[in-house]
Every structure is written in structure tokens, then in C-alpha cells.
Coordinates of C-alpha atoms in Angstrom, one line a residue:
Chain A
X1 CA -26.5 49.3 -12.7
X2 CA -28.3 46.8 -14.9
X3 CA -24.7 45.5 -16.3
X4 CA -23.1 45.1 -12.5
X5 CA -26.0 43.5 -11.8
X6 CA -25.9 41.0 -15.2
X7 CA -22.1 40.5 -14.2
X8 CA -21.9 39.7 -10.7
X9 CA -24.9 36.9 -12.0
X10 CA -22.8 35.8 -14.7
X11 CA -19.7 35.6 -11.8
X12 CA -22.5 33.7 -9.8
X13 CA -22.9 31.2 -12.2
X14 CA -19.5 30.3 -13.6
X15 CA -18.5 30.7 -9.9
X16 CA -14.8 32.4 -11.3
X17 CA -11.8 33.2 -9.4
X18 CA -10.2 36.0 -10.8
X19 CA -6.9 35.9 -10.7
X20 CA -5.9 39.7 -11.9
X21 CA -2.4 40.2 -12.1
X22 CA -4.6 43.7 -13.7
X23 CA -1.9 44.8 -16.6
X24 CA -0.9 48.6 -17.1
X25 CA -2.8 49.1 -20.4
X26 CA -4.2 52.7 -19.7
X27 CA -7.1 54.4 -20.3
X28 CA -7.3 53.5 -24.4
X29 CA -8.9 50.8 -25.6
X30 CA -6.9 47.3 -25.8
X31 CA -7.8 43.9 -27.2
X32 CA -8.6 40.8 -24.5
X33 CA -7.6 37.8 -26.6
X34 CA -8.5 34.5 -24.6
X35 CA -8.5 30.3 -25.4
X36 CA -12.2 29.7 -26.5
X37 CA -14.3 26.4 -24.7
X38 CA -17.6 28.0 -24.1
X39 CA -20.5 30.4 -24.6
X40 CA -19.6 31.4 -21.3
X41 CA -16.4 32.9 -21.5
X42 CA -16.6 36.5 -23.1
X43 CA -19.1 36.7 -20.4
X44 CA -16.9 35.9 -17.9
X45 CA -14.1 37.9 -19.4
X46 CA -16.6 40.8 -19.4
X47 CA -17.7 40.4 -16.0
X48 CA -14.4 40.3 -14.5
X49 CA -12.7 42.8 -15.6
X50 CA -13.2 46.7 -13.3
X51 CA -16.2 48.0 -14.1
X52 CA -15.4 51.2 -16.0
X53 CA -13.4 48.9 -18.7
X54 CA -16.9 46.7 -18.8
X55 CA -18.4 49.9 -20.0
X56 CA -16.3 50.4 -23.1
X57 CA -15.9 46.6 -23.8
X58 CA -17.4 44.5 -26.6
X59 CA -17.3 40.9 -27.8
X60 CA -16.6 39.9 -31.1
X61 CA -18.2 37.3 -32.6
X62 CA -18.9 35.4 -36.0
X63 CA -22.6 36.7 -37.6
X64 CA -24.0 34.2 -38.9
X65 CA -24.3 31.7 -35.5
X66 CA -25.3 35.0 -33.6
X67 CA -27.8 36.1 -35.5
X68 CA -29.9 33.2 -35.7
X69 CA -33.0 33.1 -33.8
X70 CA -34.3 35.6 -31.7
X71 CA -32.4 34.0 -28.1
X72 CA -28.8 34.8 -29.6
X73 CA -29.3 38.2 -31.4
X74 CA -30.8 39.4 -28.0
X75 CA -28.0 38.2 -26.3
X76 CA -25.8 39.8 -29.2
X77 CA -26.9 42.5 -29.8
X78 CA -28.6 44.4 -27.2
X79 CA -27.3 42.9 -24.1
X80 CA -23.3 42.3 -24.9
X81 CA -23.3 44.9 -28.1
X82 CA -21.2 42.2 -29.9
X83 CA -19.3 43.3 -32.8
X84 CA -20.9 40.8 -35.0
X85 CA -18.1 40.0 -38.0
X86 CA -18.7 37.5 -41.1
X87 CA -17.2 34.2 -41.6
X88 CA -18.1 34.0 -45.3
X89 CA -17.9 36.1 -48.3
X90 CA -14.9 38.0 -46.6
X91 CA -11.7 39.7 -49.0
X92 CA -9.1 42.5 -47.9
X93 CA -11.1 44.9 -50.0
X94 CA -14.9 43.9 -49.2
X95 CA -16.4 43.5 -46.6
X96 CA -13.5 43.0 -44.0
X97 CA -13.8 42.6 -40.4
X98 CA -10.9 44.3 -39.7
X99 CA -12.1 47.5 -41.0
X100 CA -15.2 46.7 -38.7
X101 CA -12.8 46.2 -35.8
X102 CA -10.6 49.5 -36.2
X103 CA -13.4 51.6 -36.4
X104 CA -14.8 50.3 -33.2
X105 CA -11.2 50.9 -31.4
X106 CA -11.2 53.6 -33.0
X107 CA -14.4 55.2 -31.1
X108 CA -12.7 53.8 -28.0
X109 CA -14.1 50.3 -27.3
X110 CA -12.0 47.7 -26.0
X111 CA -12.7 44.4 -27.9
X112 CA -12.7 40.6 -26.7
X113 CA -11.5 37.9 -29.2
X114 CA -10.9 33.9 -29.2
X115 CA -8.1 33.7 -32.1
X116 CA -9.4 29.9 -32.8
X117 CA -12.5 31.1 -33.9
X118 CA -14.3 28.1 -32.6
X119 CA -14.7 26.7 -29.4
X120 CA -12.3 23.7 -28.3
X121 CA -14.3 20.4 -27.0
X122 CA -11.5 19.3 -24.4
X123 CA -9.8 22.6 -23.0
X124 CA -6.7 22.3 -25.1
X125 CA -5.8 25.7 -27.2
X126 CA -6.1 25.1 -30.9
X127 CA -4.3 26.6 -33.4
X128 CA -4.7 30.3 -33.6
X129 CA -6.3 32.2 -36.7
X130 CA -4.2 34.9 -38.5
X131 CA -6.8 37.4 -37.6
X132 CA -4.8 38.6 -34.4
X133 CA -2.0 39.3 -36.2
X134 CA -3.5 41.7 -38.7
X135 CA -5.0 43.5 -36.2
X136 CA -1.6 43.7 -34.2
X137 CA -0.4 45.2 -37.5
X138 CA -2.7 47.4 -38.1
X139 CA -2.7 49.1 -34.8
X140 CA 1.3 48.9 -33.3
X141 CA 0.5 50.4 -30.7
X142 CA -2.6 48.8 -29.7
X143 CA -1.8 46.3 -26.3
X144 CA -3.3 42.8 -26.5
X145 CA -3.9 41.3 -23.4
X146 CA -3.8 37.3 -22.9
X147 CA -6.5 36.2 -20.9
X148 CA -6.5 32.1 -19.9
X149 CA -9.9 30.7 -18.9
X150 CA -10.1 27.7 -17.2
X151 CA -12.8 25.3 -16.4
X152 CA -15.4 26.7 -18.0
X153 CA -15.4 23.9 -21.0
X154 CA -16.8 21.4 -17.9
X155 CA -19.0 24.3 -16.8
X156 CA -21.3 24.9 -20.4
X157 CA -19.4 23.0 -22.9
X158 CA -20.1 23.0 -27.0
X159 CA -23.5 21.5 -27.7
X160 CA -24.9 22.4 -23.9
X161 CA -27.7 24.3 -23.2
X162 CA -27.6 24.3 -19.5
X163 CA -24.7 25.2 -17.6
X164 CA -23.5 23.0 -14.3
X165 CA -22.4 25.4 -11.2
X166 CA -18.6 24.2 -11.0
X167 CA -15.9 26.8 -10.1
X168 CA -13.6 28.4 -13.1
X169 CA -10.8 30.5 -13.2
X170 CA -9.5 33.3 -15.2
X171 CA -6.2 34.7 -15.2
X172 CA -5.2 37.8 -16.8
X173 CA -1.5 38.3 -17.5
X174 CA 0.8 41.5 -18.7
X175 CA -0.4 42.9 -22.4
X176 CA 1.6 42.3 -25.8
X177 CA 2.8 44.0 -28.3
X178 CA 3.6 43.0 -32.0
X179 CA 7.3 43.5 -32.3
X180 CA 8.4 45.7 -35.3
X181 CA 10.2 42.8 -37.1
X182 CA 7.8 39.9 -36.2
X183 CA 6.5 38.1 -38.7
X184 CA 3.3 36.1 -38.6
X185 CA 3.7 32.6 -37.1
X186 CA 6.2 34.2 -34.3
X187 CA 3.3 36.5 -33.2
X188 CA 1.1 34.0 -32.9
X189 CA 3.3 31.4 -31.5
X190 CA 4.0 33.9 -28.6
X191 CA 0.8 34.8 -28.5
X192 CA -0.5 31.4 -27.5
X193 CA 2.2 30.5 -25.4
X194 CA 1.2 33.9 -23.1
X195 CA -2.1 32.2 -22.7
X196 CA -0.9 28.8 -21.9
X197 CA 1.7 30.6 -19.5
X198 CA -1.4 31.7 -17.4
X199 CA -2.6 27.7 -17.1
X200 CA -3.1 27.0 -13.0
X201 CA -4.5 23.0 -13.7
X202 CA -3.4 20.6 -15.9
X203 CA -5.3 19.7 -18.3
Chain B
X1 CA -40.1 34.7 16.4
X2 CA -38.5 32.3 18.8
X3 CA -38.2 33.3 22.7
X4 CA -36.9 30.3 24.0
X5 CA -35.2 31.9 26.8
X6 CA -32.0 29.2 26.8
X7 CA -32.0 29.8 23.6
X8 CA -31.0 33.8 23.7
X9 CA -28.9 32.8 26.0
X10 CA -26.9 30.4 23.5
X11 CA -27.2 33.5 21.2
X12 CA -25.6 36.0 24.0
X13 CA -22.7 33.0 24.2
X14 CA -22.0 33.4 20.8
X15 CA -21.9 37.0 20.4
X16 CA -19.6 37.1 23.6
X17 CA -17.7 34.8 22.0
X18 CA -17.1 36.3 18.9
X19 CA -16.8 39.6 20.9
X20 CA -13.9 37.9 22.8
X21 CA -12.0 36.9 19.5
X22 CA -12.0 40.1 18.2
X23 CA -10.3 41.7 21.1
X24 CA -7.8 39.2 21.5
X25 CA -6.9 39.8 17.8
X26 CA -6.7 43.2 18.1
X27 CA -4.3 42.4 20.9
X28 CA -2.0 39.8 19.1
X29 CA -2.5 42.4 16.2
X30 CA -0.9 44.8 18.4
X31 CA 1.6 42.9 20.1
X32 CA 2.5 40.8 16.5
X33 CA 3.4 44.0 14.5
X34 CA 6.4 43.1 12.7
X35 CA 6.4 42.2 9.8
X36 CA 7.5 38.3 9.9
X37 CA 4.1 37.6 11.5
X38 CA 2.2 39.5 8.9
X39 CA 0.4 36.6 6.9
X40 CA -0.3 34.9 10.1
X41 CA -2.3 38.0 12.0
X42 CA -3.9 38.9 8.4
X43 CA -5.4 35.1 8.2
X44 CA -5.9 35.5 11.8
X45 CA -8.5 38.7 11.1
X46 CA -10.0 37.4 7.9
X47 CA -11.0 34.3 10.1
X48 CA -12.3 36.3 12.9
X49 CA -14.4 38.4 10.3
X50 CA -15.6 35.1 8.4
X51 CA -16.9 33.8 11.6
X52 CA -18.8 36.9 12.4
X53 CA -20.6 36.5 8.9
X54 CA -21.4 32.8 9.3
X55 CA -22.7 33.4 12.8
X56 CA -24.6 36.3 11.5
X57 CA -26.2 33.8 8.5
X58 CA -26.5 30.9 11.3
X59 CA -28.3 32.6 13.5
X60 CA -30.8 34.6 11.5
X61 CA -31.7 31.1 9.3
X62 CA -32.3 29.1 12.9
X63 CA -34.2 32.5 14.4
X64 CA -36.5 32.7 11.2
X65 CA -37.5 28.8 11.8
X66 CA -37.2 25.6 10.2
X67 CA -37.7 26.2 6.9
X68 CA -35.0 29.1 6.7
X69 CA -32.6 26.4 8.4
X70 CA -33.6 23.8 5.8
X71 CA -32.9 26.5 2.8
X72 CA -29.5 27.4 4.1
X73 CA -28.1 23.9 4.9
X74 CA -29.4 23.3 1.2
X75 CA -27.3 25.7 -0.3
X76 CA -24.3 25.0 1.8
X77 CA -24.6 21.4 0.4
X78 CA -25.0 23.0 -2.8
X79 CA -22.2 25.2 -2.7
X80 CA -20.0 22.2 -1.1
X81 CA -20.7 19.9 -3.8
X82 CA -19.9 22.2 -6.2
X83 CA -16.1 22.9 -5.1
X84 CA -15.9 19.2 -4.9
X85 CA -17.2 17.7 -8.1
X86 CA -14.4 21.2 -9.1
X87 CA -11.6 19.0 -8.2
X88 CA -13.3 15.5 -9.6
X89 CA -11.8 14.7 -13.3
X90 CA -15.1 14.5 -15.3
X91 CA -15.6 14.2 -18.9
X92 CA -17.8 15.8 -21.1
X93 CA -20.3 12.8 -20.9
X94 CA -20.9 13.6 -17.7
X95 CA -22.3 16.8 -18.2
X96 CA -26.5 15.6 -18.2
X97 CA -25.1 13.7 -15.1
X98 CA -24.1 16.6 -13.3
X99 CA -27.1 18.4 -14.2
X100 CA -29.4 16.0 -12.2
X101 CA -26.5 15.6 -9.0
X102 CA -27.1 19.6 -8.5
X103 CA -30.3 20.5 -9.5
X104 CA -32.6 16.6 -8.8
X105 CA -30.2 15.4 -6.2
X106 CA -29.7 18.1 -3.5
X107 CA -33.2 19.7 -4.1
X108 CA -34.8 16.4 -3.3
X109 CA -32.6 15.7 -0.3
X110 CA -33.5 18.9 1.4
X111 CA -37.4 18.5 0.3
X112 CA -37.4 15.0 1.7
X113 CA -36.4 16.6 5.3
X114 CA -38.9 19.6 4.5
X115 CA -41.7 16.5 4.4
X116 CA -40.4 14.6 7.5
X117 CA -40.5 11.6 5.4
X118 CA -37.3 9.7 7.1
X119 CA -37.6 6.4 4.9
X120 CA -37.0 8.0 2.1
X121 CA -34.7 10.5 3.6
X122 CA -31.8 7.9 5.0
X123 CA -32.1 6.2 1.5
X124 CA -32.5 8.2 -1.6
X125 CA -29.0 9.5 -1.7
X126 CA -27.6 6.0 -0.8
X127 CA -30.0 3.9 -2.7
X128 CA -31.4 5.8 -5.5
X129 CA -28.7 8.6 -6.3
X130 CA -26.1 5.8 -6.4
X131 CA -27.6 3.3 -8.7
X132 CA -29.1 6.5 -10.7
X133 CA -26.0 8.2 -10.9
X134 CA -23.7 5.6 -13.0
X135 CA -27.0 4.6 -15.2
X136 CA -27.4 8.0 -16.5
X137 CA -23.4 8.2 -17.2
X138 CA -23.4 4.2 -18.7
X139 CA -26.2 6.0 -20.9
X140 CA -23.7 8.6 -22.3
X141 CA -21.7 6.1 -23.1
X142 CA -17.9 7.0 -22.2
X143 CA -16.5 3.9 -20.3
X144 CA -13.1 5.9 -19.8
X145 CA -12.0 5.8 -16.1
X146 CA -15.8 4.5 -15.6
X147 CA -15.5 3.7 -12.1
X148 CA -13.4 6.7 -10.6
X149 CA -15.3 9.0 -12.3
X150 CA -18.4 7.9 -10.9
X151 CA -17.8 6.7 -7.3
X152 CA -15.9 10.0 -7.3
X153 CA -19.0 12.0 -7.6
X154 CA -20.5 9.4 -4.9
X155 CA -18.1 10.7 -2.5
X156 CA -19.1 14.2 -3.0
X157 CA -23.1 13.2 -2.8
X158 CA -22.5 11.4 0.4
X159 CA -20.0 14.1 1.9
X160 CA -21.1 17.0 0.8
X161 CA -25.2 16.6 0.2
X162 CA -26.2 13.2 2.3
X163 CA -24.1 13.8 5.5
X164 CA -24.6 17.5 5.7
X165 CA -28.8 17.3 5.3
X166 CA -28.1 15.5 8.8
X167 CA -27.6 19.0 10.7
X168 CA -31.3 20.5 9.8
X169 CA -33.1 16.6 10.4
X170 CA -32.0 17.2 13.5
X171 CA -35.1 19.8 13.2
X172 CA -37.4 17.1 12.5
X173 CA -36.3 14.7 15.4
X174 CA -39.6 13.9 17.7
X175 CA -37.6 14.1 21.1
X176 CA -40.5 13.7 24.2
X177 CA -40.6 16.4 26.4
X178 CA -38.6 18.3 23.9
X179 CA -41.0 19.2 21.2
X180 CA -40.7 22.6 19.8
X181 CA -37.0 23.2 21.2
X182 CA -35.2 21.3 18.7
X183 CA -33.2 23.9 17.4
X184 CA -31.6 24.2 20.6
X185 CA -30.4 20.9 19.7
X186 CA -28.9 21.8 16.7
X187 CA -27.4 24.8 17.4
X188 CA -25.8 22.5 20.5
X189 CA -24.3 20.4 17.7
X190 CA -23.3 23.0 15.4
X191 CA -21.2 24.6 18.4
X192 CA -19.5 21.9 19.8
X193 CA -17.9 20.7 16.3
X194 CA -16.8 24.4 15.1
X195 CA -15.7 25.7 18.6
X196 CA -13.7 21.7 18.2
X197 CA -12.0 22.9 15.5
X198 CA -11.3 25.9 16.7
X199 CA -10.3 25.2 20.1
X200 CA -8.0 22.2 17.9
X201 CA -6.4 25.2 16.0
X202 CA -5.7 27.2 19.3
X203 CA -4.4 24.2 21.2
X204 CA -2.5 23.4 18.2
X205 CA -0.6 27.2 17.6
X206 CA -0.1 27.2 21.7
X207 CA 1.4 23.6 22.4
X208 CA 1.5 22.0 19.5
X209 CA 5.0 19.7 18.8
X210 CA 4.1 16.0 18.0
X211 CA 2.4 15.6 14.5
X212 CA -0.8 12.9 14.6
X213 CA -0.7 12.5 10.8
X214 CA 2.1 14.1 9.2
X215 CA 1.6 12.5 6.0
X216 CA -2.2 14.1 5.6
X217 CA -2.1 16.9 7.6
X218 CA 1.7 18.6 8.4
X219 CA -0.4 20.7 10.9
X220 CA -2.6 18.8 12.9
X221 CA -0.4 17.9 16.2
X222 CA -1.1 15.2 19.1
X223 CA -1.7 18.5 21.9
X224 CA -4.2 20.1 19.2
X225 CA -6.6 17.1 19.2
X226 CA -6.6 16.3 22.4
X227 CA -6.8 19.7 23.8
X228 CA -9.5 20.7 21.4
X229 CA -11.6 17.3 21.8
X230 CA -11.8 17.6 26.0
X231 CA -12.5 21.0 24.9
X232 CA -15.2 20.3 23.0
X233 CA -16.2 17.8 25.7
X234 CA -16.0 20.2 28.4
X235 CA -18.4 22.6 26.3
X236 CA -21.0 19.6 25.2
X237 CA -20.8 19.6 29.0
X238 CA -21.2 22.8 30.0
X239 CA -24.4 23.8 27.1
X240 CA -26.3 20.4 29.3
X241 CA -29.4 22.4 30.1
X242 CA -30.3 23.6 26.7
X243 CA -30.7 19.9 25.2
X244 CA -32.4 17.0 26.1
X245 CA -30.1 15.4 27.6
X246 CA -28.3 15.2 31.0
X247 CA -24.4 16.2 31.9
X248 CA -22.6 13.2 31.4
X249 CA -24.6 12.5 28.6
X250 CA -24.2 15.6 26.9
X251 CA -20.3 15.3 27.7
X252 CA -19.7 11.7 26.1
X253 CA -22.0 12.8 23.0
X254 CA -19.5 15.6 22.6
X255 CA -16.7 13.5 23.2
X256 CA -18.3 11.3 20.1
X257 CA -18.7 14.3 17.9
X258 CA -15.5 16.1 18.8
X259 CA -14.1 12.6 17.2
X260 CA -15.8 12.5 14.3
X261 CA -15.5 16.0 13.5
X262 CA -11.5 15.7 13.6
X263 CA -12.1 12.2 11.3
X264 CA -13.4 14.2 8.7
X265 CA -11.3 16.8 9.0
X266 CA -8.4 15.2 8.4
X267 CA -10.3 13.0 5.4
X268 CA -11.3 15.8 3.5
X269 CA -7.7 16.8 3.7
X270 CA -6.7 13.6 2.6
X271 CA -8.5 14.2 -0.4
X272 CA -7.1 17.9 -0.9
X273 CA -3.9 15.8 -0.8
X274 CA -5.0 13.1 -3.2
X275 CA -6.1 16.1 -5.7
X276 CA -2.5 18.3 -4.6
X277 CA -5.1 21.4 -3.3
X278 CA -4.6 23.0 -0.3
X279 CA -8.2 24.5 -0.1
X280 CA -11.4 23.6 -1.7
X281 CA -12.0 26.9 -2.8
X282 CA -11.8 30.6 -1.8
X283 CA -15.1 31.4 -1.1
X284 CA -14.3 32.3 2.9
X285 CA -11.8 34.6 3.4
X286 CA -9.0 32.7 5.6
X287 CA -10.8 29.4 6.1
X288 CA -10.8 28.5 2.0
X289 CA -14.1 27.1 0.7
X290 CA -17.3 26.0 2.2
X291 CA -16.2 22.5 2.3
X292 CA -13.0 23.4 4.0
X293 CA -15.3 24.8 6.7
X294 CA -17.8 22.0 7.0
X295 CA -15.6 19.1 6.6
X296 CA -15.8 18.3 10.3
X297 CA -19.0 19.1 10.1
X298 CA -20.1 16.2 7.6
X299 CA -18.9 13.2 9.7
X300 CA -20.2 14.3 13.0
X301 CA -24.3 15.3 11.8
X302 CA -24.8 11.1 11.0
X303 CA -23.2 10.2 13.9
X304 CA -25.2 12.3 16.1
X305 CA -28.5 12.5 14.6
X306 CA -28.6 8.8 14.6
X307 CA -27.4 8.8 18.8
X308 CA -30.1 11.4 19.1
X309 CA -32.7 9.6 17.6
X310 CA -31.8 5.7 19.0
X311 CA -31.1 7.3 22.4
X312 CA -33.9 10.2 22.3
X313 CA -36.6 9.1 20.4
X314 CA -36.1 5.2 20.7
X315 CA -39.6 5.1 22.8
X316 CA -41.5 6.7 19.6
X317 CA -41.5 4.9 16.6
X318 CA -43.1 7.7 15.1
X319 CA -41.9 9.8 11.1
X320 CA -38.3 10.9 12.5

């Protein structure tokens, strides 16, 4: 009750038209990957999606901007139940957010990610961080679905505290899989092209 | 409460009205069952259903008084401006800009008409918002497309926020003899420019063949406007009795607004054009956004708030 409500007011504000072509991912857990303008847009990926997936689905996002000050770690932590992951001081043996992210897959949890790690000032897609690909490799069967948000960069853009009530879109297209003898920069190649294949407006 | 007598009767119109529609698209629903008519009779339902809900929201604002009225046309401006500052190519200067058009400018507009102070009413949005407006963006700084961008958003302040706030004023007007009944007036106004555009749309679907303005509006034809405007006419004429004025002059002020209401009709699309957008949104099932619904709405309210007030009110210099 108290998340439909927070996600038909988070629909409210970024005013979005979902444009679901819904994919056939199942029951099990699957990993939203979207293009990354705004503080608003796991929200809105949250919020539009049906609401029994909204149960089991969690952000991810980098720990050491979320957990300072009291505003973001509530946001975090208790209302989103982000997956909080380090930036810094990561290896392949300690302390690796992949680890962090099977295990929550693993309990069932769909995840939301933005492969550039950072938000994008002007709308464009940057280039996309290895990150996605490990996890496609670590979990073949796992489907990632593209997810392209639009407008929402004009809406509350980097360095913004208050948002301004235009309309955005989000467009969610068929799920991926990593093929078995893909290598790296052909995953993520096709992996932003799926996004930019969703694209209504120019930019 | 209001129990202006004329009044319920204007409501009893409407719901016979609306009653009307829905049995003569059950009917075409019936008769247009195959399935080469399908998106035409589903569009045709959604609109008969929208209608219901804004007549249900219309009516309950004007019933609950002047201030409910005031609140909604306030949000419908909000909601307007918003689809059309949507389609307007900002920059991320413009973002502190914005801020003050949605939450300074159309709170202000509305408060202003709340007051009854007219001065300031006919001028802050023309006056103030415009000079205000490009100083706060030449204060951010990006000189990029300057002047589009910002007469741009002047557009959608004067369409969507100024000309609309016209419809509640009309709330405010101090018509002798009249006092107390203005929202017969309004709701007078309201009907003649959507049942316009309706009538225009049925006129249009039964008759039309010669295009007016093929270039801006492929569907808008010759035996459309003209039906629908002596429509419209005929229906100024025929609601006489609840405004203040008498037959003929309730038909030629129709006849007026019936006009203006297809001018901005077919400007708005000329902008939908301009920005290659059929609708301005999707907020109203089979009419497309707000703004696609009020469009006709936004050149009509100056026109005839200011007739009602220099023919009306001319004898009383008084606020409004």
C-alpha cells in the first residue's frame, strides 16, 4: 500500500508514459539495465513496472554518494532498499560487488542498474562500464532487460534539487541474453544499442 | 450549494447530452461491428467516456463555488503548460527558469483572479512574466538559440496559463442585474466552444469533403466549420435566458467564440505540426492531452471575457 502509493507519486511527478512492450522474463528475478540522466530514474523504472515485480525489485547504487547525509541513506536504504555497492577499494577477490549482486538474485530480487555508472548531463548514452558484462557471465541464464528513459535529464537533471513537472517516457523492450561466445565489447555494444533502439525523440 | 434554478437546468442539458452520446455510440457500436471500423468506434467510446469525466470534474468545481473553479482552471493551466514546455527544446540552463514559470507564474495568475485585482491580472503574465522570464535565463548564461528558447516558453505562458485564467475571471465579472449568477455565464461559455468542436467533428465525419487547411490540419473540412460554428451559434442562441444577455446578442457572441475557438484549434495544431506531434500528450483517453482539449478553449476566454466586460460591465468602472 505504502509503495503504490510512493509510485503512483513518483509517476505523478515525472508525469511518464509507459510504453511497455512488458517482455516474457518469468517469474525469476531479471536485471533492468537503463541510460542514466537523473536521480529520478530508478524511481521511475521502479514505479512502472507491475506491481508484484516492484515488490522484489531493488536499485543499485554506488555507496559512498548514498550514504552521505541522513536525506539519501533514507532514501537508500529504507525506502528503495538499494543495493548499495563500493566505487573504491574494489578487487575480484575483496570486497566485490558482484558477489553482493549474486547473492541478492540469488534470494530472488530483481535488480536495476545504469551501466555508465554516472549520470549523463545532455541525454546522450555514455560509454557503458564492464560491470554488465560480468554479471551476464556470471549468471547465463539470467535475462537483462533494456530499459530507455527519456526526458527525465530536463525533468531533475545532475546538480538539481528540485524537479520541473515536464512529461517523460520510458520504454521497455524484449530482455537479453549474453551469447555463449560473446566476448566483452560485443555484449556491451549490443547492449547499448538495445537501449538506444527504444529512443522515441531525438535528442 | 447553488440552486439557481436555470442553472440545474443547464446541468439536466448536460447530462441529457451526454446521455444522448452514449446511446448513439452504443448504436454505431452496434451497427459498426466489423472489424475495419474498429479504431474508429474504440476512439469513439474512449471520447464519450472522457467527456463524462470532464463533465463530472466541471460540474462539481462550478457547484462547489468560485474558489473550487479557480483551483481547477489552475491546474488545467498547470497541466497544459506542462505538455507544452514538453515539446519546447530547453537547455539545462533553463531549469531555475522553469522552476519559477510552474510554480511563481501560474500560482500567481490564478491568485491574482482569487483577489479580483484586474490591473494586475491582464498584465503580470504579459508584462512581468515576459521581461522576468528571459532575465532569469540571460542570468544562466547560455545564449544558444536565446530567442527561440525563450519566446518559446512565452507562447506556452500566454496560451496555456494567461488565456486560460480568462474562463474563471469570468467569475469575478461585476455584470448589473447579474450579480451572483456568473457561473451561469461561464458555464454558457464553456458549452458553446466544446459542443463547437464537437458539433465541428460531427459535421466534419457526416459531410465533410473540402479541406479548409490542408497543410495544418488534413482533417478539418469547409462543411465541419461551418456546420459546427452555426451550430454553436444556434446553441449561444438557444442557452439566451441563462446569461445576461439577449437572443441576438447571445447568438453573435457565439458566432465570435465559435471563431476563435476554431483559430486556436487549428494553431495549436500548427504547432503540433511545427514540433511533428500529433497529440500534446495522452493524458485523455481519445482526445490526447489537456492542451489538445483546451486549445479552442484558450483563444475564445480573452475574446469573450473582454466583450463581456466592455459590453456588460462598461457602465461600472468598478475591480473587474
Amino acid at each position: 500500500m505504502k509503495h503504490d502509493l510512493l509510485a503512483a507519486l513518483v509517476r505523478a511527478i515525472s508525469g511518464v508514459h509507459a510504453r511497455l512492450r512488458l517482455p516474457q522474463v518469468g517469474d525469476g528475478p531479471c536485471v533492468y539495465f537503463a541510460n542514466h540522466t537523473s536521480h529520478l530514474d530508478f524511481a521511475v523504472i521502479w514505479a512502472s513496472i507491475p506491481a508484484d515485480r516492484r515488490a522484489r525489485c531493488l536499485p543499485v547504487a554506488a555507496k559512498e554518494y548514498w550514504e552521505a547525509g541522513m536525506c539519501r541513506r533514507f532514501i537508500a536504504k529504507r525506502v528503495f532498499r538499494a543495493v548499495l555497492i563500493d566505487r573504491q577499494n574494489v578487487s575480484a577477490h575483496d570486497n566485490n560487488p558482484l558477489v553482493q549482486m549474486d547473492h541478492v538474485l540469488a534470494e530472488g530480487h530483481s535488480l536495476i542498474i545504469f551501466p555508465e555508472g554516472t549520470r549523463s548531463l545532455d541525454g546522450t548514452i555514455g560509454r557503458f562500464k564492464s560491470g554488465l558484462y560480468h554479471m551476464a557471465k556470471r549468471n547465463p541464464a539470467l535475462p537483462f532487460v533494456p530499459v530507455c528513459l527519456e526526458n527525465l535529464n530536463r525533468i531533475l537533471p545532475k546538480g538539481e534539487l528540485l524537479p520541473v513537472p515536464l512529461l517523460s517516457t520510458i520504454t521497455i523492450g524484449s530482455p537479453l541474453q549474453l551469447e555463449p561466445d560473446e566476448n566483452k565489447t560485443d555484449f556491451l555494444t549490443r547492449a547499448k544499442s538495445a537501449i538506444e533502439e527504444l529512443r522515441q525523440h531525438e535528442l | 450549494m447553488n440552486f439557481d434554478p436555470q442553472l440545474q437546468y443547464l446541468f439536466l442539458g448536460t447530462l441529457g447530452l451526454l446521455l444522448l452520446a452514449t446511446l448513439i455510440t452504443l448504436a454505431i457500436k452496434v451497427r459498426l461491428a466489423d472489424p475495419n471500423h474498429q479504431s474508429f468506434v474504440d476512439n469513439l467510446v474512449a471520447r464519450v467516456r472522457a467527456w463524462w469525466i470532464m463533465c463530472v470534474v466541471f460540474a462539481a468545481a462550478v457547484l462547489s463555488g468560485g474558489m473550487a473553479t479557480i483551483i481547477l482552471f489552475g491546474l488545467i493551466s498547470f497541466l497544459a503548460l506542462r505538455e507544452f514546455v514538453t515539446i519546447v527544446p530547453t537547455k539545462p540552463a533553463d531549469h531555475r527558469a522553469l522552476f519559477w514559470l510552474f510554480f511563481v507564474a501560474v500560482p500567481v495568475q490564478y491568485v491574482l483572479i482569487g483577489f479580483n485585482w484586474y490591473g494586475m491580472f491582464v498584465l503580470f503574465i504579459p508584462v512581468y512574466c515576459f521581461l522576468m522570464l528571459p532575465i532569469r535565463m540571460v542570468v544562466a548564461g547560455d545564449c544558444e538559440r536565446f530567442l527561440e528558447r525563450s519566446a518559446k516558453l512565452q507562447w506556452g505562458l500566454m496560451a496555456c496559463v494567461y488565456c486560460i485564467s480568462h474562463v474563471p475571471a469570468l467569475l469575478k465579472l461585476n455584470i448589473p442585474n447579474y450579480a451572483g449568477q456568473n457561473a451561469k455565464l461561464l458555464f454558457f461559455f464553456v458549452v458553446v466552444v466544446e459542443l463547437c468542436d464537437v458539433s465541428q467533428y460531427i459535421w466534419g465525419k457526416a459531410l465533410g469533403r473540402h479541406k479548409v487547411l490542408p497543410t495544418v490540419s488534413p482533417n478539418k473540412t469547409w462543411e465541419g466549420f461551418l456546420g459546427g460554428w452555426l451550430t454553436a451559434a444556434l446553441i449561444g442562441l438557444g442557452l439566451w435566458w441563462a446569461t445576461p444577455f439577449d437572443p441576438w446578442q447571445a447568438f453573435f457572441i457565439a458566432l465570435g467564440v465559435g471563431f476563435f475557438g476554431f483559430c486556436g484549434d487549428v494553431t495549436m495544431s500548427a504547432i503540433k505540426r511545427d514540433s511533428n506531434m500529433k497529440d500534446f500528450g495522452q493524458t485523455i483517453p481519445g482526445h490526447g492531452g489537456i492542451l489538445d482539449r483546451i486549445d479552442s478553449l484558450c483563444f475564445a476566454a480573452p475574446f469573450f471575457f473582454h466583450m463581456c466586460r466592455y459590453f456588460l460591465c462598461g457602465a461600472t468602472p468598478a475591480p473587474f
